[in-house]
mmCIF file with all atom_site columns, C-alpha atoms and ligand atoms in Angstrom:
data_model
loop_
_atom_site.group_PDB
_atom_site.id
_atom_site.type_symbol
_atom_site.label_atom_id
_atom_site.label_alt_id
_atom_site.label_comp_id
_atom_site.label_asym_id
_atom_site.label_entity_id
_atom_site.label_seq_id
_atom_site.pdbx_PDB_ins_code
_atom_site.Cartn_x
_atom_site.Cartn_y
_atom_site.Cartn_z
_atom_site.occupancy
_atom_site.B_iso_or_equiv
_atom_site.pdbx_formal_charge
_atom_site.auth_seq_id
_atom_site.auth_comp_id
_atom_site.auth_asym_id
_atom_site.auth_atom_id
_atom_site.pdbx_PDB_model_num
ATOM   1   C CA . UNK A 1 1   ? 15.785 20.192 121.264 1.00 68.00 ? 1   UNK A CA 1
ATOM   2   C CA . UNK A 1 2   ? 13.472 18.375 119.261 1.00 85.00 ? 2   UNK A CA 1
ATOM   3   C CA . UNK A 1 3   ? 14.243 17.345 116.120 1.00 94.00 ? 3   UNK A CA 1
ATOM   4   C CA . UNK A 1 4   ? 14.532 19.482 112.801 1.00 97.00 ? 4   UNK A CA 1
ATOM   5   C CA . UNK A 1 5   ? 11.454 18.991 110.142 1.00 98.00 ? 5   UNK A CA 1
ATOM   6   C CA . UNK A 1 6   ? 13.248 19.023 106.521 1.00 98.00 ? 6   UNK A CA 1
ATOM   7   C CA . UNK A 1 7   ? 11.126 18.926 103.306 1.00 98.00 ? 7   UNK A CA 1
ATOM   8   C CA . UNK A 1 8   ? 12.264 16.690 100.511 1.00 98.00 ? 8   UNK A CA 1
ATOM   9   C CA . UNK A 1 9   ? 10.883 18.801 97.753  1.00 98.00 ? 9   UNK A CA 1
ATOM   10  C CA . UNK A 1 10  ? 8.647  16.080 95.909  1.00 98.00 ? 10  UNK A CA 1
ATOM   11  C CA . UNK A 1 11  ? 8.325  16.809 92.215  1.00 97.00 ? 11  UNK A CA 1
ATOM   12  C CA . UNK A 1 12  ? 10.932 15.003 90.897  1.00 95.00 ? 12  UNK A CA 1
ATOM   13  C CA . UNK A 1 13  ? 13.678 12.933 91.849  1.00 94.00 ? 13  UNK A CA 1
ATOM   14  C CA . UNK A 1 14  ? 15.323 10.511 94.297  1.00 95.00 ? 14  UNK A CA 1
ATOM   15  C CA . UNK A 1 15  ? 12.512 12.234 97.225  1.00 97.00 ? 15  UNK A CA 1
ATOM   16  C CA . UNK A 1 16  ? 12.623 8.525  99.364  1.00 97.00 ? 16  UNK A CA 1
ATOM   17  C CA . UNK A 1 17  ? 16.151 8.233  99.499  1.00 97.00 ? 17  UNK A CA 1
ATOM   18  C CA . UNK A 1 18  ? 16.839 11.356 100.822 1.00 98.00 ? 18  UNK A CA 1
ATOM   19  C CA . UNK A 1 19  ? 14.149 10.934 103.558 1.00 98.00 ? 19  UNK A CA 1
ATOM   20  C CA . UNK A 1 20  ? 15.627 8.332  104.966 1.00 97.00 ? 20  UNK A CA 1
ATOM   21  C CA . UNK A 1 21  ? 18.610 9.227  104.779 1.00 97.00 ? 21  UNK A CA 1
ATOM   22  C CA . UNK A 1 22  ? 17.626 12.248 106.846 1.00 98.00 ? 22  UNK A CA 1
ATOM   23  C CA . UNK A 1 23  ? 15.914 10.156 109.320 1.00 97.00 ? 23  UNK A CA 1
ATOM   24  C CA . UNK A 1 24  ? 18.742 7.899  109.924 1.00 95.00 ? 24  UNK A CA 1
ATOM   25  C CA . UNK A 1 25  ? 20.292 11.287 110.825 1.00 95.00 ? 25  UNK A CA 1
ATOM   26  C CA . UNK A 1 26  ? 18.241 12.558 113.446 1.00 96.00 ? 26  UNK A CA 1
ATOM   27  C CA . UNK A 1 27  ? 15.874 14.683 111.578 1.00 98.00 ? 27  UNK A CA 1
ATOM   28  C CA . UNK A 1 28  ? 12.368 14.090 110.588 1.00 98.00 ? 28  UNK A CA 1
ATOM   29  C CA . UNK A 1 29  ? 12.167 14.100 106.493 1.00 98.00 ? 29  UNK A CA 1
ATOM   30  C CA . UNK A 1 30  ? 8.853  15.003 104.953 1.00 98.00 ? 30  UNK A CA 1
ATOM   31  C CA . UNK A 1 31  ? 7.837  15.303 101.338 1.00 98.00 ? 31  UNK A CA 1
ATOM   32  C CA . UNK A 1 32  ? 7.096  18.832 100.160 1.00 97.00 ? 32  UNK A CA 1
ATOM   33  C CA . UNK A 1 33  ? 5.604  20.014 97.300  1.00 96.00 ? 33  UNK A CA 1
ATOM   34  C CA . UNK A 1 34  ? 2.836  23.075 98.158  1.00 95.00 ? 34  UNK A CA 1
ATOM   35  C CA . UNK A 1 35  ? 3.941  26.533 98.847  1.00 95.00 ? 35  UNK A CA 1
ATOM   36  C CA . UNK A 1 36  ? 1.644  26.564 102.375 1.00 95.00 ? 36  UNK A CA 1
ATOM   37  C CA . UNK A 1 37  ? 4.308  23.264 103.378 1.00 96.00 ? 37  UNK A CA 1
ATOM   38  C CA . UNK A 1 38  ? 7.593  25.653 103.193 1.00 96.00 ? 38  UNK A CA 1
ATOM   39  C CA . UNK A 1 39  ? 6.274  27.032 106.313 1.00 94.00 ? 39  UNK A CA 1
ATOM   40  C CA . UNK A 1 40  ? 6.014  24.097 108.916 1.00 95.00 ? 40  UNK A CA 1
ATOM   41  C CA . UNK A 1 41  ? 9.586  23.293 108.024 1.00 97.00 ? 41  UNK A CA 1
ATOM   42  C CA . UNK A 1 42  ? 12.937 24.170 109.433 1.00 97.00 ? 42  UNK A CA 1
ATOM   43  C CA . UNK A 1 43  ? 14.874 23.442 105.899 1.00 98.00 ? 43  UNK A CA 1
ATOM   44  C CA . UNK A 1 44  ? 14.632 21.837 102.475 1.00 98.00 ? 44  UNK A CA 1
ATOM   45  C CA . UNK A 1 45  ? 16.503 19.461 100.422 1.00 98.00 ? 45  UNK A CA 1
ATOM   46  C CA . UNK A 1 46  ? 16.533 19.400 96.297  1.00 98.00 ? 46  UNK A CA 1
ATOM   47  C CA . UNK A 1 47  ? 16.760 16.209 95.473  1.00 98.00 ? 47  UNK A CA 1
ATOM   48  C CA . UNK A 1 48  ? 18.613 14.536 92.607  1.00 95.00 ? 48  UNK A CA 1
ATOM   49  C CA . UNK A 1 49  ? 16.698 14.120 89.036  1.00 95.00 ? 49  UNK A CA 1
ATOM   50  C CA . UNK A 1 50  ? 16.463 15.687 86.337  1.00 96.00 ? 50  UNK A CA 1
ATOM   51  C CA . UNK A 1 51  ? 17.143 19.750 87.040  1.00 97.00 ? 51  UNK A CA 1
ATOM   52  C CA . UNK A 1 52  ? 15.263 20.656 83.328  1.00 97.00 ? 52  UNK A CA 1
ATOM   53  C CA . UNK A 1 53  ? 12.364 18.544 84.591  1.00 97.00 ? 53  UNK A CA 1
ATOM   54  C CA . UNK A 1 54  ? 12.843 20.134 88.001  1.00 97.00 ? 54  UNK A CA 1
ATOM   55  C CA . UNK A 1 55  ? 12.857 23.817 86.597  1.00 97.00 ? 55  UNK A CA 1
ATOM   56  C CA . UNK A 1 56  ? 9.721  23.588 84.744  1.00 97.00 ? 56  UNK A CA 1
ATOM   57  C CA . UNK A 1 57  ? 7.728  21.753 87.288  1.00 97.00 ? 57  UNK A CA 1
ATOM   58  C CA . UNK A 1 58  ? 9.133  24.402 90.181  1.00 97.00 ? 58  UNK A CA 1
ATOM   59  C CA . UNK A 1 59  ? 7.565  27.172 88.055  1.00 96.00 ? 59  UNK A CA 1
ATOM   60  C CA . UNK A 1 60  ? 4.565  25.335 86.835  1.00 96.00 ? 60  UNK A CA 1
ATOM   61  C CA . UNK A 1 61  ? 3.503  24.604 90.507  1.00 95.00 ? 61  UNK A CA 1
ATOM   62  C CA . UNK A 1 62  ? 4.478  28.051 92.040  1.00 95.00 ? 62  UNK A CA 1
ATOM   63  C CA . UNK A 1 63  ? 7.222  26.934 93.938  1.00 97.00 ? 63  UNK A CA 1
ATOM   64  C CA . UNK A 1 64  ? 9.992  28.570 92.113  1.00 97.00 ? 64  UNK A CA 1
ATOM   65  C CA . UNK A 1 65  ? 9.897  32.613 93.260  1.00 97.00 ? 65  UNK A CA 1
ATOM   66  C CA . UNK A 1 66  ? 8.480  31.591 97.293  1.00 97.00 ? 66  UNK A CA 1
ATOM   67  C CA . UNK A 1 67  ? 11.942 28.937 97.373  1.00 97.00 ? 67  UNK A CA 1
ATOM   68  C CA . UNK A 1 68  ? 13.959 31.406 96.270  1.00 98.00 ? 68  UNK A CA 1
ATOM   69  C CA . UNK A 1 69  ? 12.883 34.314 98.951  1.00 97.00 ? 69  UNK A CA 1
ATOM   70  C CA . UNK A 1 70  ? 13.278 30.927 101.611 1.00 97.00 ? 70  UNK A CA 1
ATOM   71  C CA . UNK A 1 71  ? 16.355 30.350 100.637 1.00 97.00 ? 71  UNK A CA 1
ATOM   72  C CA . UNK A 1 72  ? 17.685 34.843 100.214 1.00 97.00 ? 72  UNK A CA 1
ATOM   73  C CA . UNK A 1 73  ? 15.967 34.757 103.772 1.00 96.00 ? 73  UNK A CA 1
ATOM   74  C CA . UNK A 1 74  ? 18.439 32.301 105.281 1.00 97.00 ? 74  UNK A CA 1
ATOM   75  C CA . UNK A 1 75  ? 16.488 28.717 105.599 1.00 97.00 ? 75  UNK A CA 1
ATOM   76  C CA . UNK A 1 76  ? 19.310 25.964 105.414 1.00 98.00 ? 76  UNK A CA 1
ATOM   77  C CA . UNK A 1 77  ? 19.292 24.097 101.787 1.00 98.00 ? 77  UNK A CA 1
ATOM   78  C CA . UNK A 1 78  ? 20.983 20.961 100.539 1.00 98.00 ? 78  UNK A CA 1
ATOM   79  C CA . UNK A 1 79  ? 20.632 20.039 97.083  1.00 98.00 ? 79  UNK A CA 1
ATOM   80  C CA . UNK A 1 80  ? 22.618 16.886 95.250  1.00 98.00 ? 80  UNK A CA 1
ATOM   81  C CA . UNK A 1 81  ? 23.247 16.867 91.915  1.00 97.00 ? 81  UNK A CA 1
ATOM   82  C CA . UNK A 1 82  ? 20.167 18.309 89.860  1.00 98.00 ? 82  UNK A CA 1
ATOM   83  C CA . UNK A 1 83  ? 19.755 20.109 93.423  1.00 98.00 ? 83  UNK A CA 1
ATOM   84  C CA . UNK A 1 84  ? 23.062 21.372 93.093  1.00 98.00 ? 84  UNK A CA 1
ATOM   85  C CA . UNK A 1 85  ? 22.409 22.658 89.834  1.00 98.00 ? 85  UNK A CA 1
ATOM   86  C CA . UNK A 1 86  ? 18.984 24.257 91.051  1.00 98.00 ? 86  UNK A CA 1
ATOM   87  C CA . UNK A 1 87  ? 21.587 26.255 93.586  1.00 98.00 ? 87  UNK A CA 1
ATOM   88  C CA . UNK A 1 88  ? 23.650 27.776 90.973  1.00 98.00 ? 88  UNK A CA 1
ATOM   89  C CA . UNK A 1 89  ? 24.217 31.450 90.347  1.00 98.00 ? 89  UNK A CA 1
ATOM   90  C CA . UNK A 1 90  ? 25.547 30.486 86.803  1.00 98.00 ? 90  UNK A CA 1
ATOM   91  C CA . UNK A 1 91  ? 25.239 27.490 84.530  1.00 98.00 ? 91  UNK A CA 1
ATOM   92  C CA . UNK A 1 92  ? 27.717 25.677 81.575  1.00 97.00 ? 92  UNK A CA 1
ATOM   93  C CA . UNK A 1 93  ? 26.274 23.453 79.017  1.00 94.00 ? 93  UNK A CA 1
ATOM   94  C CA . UNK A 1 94  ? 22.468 23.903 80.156  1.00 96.00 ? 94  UNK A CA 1
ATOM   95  C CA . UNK A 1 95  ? 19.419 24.618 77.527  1.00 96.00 ? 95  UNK A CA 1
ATOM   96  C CA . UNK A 1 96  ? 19.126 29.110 76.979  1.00 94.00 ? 96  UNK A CA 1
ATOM   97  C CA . UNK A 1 97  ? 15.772 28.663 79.020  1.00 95.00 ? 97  UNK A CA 1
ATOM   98  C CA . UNK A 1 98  ? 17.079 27.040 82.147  1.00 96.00 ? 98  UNK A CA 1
ATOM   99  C CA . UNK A 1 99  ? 16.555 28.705 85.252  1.00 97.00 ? 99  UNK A CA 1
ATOM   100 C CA . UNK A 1 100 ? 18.030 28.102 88.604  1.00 98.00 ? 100 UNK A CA 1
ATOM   101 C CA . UNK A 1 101 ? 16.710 29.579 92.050  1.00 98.00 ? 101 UNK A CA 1
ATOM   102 C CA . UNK A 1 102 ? 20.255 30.254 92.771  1.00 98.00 ? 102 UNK A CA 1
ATOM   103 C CA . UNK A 1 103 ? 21.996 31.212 95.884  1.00 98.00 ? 103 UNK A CA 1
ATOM   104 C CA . UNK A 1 104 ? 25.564 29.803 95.701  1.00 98.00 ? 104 UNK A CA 1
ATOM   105 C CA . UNK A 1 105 ? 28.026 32.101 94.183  1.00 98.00 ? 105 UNK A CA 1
ATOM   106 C CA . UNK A 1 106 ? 29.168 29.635 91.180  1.00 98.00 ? 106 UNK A CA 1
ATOM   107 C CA . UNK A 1 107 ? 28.910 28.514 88.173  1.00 98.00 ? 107 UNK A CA 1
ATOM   108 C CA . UNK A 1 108 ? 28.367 24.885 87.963  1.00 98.00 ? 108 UNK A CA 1
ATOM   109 C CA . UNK A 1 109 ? 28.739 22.583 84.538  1.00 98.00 ? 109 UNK A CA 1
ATOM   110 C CA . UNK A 1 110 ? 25.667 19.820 83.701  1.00 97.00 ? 110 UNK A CA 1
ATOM   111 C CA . UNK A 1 111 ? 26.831 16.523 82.820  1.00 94.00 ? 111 UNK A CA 1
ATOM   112 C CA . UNK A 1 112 ? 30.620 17.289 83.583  1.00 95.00 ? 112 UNK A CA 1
ATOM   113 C CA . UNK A 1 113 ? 31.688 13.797 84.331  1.00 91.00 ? 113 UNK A CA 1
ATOM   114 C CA . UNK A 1 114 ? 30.388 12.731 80.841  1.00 83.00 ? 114 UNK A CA 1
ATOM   115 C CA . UNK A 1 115 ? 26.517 12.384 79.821  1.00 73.00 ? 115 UNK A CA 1
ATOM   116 C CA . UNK A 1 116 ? 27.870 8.425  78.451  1.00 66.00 ? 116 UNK A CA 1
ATOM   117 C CA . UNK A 1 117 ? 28.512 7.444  82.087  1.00 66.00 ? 117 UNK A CA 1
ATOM   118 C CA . UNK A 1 118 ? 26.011 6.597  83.595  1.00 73.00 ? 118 UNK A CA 1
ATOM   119 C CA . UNK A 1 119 ? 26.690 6.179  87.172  1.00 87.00 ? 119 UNK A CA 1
ATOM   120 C CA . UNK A 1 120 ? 30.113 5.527  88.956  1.00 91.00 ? 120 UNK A CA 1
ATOM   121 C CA . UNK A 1 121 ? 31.813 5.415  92.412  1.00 92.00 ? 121 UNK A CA 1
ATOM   122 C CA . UNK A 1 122 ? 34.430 8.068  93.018  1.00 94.00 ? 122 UNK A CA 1
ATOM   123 C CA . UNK A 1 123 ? 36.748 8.843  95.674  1.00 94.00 ? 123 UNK A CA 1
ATOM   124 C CA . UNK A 1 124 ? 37.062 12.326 97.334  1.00 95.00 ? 124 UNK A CA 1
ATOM   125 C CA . UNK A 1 125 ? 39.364 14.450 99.284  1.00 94.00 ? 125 UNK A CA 1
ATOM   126 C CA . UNK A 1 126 ? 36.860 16.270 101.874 1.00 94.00 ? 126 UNK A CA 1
ATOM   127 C CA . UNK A 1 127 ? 38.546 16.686 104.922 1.00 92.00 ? 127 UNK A CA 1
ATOM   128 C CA . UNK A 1 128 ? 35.375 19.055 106.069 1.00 91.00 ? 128 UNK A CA 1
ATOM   129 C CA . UNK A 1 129 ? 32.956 16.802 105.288 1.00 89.00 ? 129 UNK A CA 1
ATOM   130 C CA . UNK A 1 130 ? 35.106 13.207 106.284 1.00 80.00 ? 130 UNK A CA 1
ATOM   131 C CA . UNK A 1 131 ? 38.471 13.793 107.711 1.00 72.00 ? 131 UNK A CA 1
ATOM   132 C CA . UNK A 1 132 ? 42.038 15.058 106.716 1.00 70.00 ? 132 UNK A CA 1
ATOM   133 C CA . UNK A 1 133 ? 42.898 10.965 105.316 1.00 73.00 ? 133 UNK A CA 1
ATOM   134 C CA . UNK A 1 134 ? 43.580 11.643 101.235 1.00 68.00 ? 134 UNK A CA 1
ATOM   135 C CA . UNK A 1 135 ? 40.211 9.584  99.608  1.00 70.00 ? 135 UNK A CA 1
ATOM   136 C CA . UNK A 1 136 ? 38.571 10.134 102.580 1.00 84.00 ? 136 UNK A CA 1
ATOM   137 C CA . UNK A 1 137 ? 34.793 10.202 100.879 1.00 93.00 ? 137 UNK A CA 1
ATOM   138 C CA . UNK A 1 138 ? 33.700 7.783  98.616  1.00 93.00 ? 138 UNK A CA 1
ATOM   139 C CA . UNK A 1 139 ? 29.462 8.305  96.364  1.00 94.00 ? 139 UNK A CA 1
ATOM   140 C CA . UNK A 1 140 ? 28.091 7.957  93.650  1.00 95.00 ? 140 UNK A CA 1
ATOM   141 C CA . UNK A 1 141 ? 28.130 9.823  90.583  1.00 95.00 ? 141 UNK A CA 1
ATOM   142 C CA . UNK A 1 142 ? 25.184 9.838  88.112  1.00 95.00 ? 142 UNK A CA 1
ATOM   143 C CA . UNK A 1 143 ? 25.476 12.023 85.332  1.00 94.00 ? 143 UNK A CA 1
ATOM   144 C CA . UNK A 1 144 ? 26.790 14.370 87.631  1.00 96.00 ? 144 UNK A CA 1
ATOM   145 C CA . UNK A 1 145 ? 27.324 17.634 87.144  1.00 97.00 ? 145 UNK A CA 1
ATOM   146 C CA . UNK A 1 146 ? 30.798 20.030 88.838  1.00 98.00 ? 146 UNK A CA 1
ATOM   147 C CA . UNK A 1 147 ? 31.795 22.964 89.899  1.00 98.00 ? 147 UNK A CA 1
ATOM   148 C CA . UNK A 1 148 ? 33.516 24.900 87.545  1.00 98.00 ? 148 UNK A CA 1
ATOM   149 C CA . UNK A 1 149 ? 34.087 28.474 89.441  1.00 98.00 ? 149 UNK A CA 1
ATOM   150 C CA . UNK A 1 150 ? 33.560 29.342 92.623  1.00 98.00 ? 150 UNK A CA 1
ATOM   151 C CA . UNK A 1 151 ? 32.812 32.579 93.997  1.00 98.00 ? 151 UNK A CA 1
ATOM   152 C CA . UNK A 1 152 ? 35.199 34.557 97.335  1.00 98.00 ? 152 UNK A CA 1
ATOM   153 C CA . UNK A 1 153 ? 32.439 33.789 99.538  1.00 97.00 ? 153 UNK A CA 1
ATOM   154 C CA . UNK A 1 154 ? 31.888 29.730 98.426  1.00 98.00 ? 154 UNK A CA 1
ATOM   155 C CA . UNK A 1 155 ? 33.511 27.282 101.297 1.00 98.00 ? 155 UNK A CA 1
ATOM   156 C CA . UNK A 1 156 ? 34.922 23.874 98.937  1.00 97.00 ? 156 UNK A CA 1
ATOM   157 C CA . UNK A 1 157 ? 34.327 20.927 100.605 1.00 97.00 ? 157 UNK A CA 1
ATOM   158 C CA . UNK A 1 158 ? 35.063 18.395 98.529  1.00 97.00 ? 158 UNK A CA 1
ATOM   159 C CA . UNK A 1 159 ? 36.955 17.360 95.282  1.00 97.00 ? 159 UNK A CA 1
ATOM   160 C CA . UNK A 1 160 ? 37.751 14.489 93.487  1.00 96.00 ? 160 UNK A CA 1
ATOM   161 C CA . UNK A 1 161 ? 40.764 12.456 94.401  1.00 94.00 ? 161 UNK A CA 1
ATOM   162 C CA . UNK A 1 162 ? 42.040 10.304 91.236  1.00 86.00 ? 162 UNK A CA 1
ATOM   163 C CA . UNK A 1 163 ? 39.411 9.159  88.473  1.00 87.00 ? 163 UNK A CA 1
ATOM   164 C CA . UNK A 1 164 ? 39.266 10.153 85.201  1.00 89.00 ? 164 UNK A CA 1
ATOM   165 C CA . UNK A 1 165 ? 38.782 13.692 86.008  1.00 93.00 ? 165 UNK A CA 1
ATOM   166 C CA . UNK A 1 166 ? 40.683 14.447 89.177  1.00 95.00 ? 166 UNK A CA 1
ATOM   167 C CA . UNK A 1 167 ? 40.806 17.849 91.147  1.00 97.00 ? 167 UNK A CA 1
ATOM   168 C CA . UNK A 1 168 ? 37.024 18.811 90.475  1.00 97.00 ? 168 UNK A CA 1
ATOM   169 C CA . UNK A 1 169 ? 34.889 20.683 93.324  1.00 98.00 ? 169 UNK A CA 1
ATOM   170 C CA . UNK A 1 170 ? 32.307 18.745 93.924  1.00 98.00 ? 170 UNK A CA 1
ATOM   171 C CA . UNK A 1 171 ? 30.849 19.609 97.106  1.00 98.00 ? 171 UNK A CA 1
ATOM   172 C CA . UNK A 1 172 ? 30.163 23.441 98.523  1.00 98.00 ? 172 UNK A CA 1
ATOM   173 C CA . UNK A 1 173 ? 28.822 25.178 100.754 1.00 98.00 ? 173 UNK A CA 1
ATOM   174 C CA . UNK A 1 174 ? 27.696 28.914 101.284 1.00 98.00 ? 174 UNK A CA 1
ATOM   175 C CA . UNK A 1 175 ? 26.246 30.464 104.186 1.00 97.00 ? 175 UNK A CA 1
ATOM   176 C CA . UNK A 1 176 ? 22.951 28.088 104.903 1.00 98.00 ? 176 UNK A CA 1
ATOM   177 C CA . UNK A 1 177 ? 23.374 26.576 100.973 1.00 98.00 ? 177 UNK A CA 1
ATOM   178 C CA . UNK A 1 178 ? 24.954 22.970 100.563 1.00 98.00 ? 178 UNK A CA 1
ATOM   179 C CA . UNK A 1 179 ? 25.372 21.281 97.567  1.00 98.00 ? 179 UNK A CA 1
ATOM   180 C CA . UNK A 1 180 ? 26.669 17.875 96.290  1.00 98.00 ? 180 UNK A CA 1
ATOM   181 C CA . UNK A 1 181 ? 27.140 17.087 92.858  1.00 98.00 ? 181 UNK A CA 1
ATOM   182 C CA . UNK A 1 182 ? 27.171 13.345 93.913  1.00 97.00 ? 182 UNK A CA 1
ATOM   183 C CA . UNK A 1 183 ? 24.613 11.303 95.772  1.00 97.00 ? 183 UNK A CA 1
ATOM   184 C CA . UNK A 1 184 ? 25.232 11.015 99.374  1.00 96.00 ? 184 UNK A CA 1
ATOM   185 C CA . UNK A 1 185 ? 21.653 9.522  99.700  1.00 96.00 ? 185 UNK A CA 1
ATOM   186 C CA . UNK A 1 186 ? 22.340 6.533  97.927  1.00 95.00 ? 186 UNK A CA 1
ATOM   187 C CA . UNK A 1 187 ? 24.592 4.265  99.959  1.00 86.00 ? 187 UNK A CA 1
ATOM   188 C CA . UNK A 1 188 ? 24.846 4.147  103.975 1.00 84.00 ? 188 UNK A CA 1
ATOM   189 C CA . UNK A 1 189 ? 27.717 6.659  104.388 1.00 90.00 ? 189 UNK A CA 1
ATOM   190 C CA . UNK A 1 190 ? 25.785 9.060  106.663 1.00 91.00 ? 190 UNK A CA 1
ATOM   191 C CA . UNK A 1 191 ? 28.326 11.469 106.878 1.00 94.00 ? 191 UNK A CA 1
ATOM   192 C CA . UNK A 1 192 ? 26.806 14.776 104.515 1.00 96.00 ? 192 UNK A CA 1
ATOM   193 C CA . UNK A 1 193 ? 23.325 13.937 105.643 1.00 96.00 ? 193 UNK A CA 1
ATOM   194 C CA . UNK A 1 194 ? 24.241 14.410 109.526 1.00 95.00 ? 194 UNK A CA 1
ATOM   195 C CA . UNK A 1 195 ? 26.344 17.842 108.323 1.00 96.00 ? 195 UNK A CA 1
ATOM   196 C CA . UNK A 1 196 ? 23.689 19.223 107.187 1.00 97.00 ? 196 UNK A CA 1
ATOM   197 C CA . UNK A 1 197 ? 21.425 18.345 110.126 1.00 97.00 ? 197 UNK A CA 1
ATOM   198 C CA . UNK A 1 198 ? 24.109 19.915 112.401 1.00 96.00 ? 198 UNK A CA 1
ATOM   199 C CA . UNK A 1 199 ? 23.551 23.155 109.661 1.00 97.00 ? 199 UNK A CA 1
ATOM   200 C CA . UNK A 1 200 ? 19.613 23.086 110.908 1.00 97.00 ? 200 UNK A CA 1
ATOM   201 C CA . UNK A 1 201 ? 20.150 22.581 114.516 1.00 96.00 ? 201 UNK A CA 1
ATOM   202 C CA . UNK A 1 202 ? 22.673 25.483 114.639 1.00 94.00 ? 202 UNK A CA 1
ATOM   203 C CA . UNK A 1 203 ? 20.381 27.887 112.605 1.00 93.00 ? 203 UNK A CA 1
ATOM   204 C CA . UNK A 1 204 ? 17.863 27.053 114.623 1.00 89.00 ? 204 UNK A CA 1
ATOM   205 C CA . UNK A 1 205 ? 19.755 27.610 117.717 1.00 87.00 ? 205 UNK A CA 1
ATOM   206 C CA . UNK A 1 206 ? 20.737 31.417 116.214 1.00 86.00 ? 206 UNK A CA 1
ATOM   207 C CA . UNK A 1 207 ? 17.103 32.062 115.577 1.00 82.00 ? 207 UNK A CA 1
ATOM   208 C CA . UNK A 1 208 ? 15.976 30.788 118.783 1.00 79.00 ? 208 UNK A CA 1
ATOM   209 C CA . UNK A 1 209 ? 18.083 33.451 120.571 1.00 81.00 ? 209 UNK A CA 1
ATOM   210 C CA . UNK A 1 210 ? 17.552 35.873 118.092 1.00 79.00 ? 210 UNK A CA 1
ATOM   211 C CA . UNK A 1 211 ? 13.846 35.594 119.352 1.00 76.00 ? 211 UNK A CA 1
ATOM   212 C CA . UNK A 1 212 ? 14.722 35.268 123.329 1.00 77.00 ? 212 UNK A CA 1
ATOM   213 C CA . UNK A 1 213 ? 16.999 38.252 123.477 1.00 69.00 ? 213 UNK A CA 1
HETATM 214 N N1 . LIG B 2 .   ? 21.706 12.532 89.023  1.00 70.41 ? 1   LIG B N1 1
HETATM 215 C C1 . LIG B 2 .   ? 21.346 13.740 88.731  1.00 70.41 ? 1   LIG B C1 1
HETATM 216 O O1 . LIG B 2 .   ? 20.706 14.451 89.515  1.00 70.41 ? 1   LIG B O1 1
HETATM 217 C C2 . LIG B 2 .   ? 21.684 14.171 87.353  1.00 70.41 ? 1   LIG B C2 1
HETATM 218 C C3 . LIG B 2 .   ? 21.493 15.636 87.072  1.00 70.41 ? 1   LIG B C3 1
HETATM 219 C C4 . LIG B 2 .   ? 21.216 15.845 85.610  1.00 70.41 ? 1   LIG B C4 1
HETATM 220 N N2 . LIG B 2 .   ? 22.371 15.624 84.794  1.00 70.41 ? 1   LIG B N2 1
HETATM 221 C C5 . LIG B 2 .   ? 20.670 17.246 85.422  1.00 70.41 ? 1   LIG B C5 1
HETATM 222 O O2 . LIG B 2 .   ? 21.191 18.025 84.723  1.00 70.41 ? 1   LIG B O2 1
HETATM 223 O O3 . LIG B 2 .   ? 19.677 17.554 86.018  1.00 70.41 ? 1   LIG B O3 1
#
């Protein structure tokens, strides 16, 4: 099979990183930022940023209401941090005016970890994600928002083993929605990256048969 086409949506954010992060794991990574590009690719990532920035500018360019259908209509999504907030149903601690395009069944607090840290290494428990071994996951953290409830229907992948604020979800996944609040594309751990490549190539896969049978 050849290999999945993901667009890096390209307003805002750490776009690069994530592309090559993406290509070192088998997938071609392209930078997306018109309506008319959602439809030559097989998923999207929402980068990390600023998710006020990334609101306003979503809207502004008439992105915001044709990701949204995308992502009700099943195409595989993986935001990080401000992309993890951009998945929330509900937010904590964000401005009255802050919308999300939702899709995960939580409610996820900005700038948990502390808005005075500004970036930080932290271990995790994710034995989905990196094995049963207790720490098994170690990113970074950048004014990182967590996950404060999570819906029935929300797999937990990850949370934080020791650190100041142990015990904290902060990696999910729901149906064809992933979400990080840390920064797998930053450092050469390629482990989340090539999870959610395996995501694509099986929804792919189900559509392909979908349309042979
Ligand atoms: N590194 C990040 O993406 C930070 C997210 C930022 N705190 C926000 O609310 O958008």
């Amino acid at each position: 099979m050849s290999r999945p086409e993901i667009g890096v949506l390209a307003l805002q954010g750490d776009v690069r990183e994530h592309i090559a992060a993406l290509e070192a794991a088998g997938a071609r990574g392209v930078q997306l930022r018109r309506e008319r590009e959602l439809d030559a690719v097989d998923a999207v990532v929402l980068p990390g940023g600023e998710s006020t920035t990334m609101d306003k500018l979503l809207r502004a360019f008439g992105l915001a209401a044709p990701l949204r259908d995308r992502l009700r209509a099943g195409m595989p999504t993986f935001g990080s941090c401000a992309g993890m907030i951009l998945l929330a149903d509900r937010l904590v601690d964000a401005p009255a005016d802050q919308r999300t395009l939702g899709g995960i069944d939580m409610t996820v607090r900005r700038n948990a970890f502390g808005r005075q840290i500004e970036s930080f290494e932290q271990r995790m428990d994710a034995p989905d994600l990196a094995g049963e071994t207790a720490g098994a996951l170690r990113a970074v953290f950048i004014r990182a928002p967590w996950v404060e409830e999570a819906g029935p229907g929300v797999q937990v992948l990850a949370t934080t083993a020791g650190g100041t604020h142990p015990g904290k979800i902060v990696a999910v996944r729901q149906g064809s929605l992933l979400a990080t609040a840390f920064h797998p594309e930053l450092g050469d751990d390629p482990r989340v990256h090539r999870f959610f490549v395996r995501m694509v190539q099986e929804s792919r896969q189900g559509r392909q048969q979908v349309q042979s049978s």
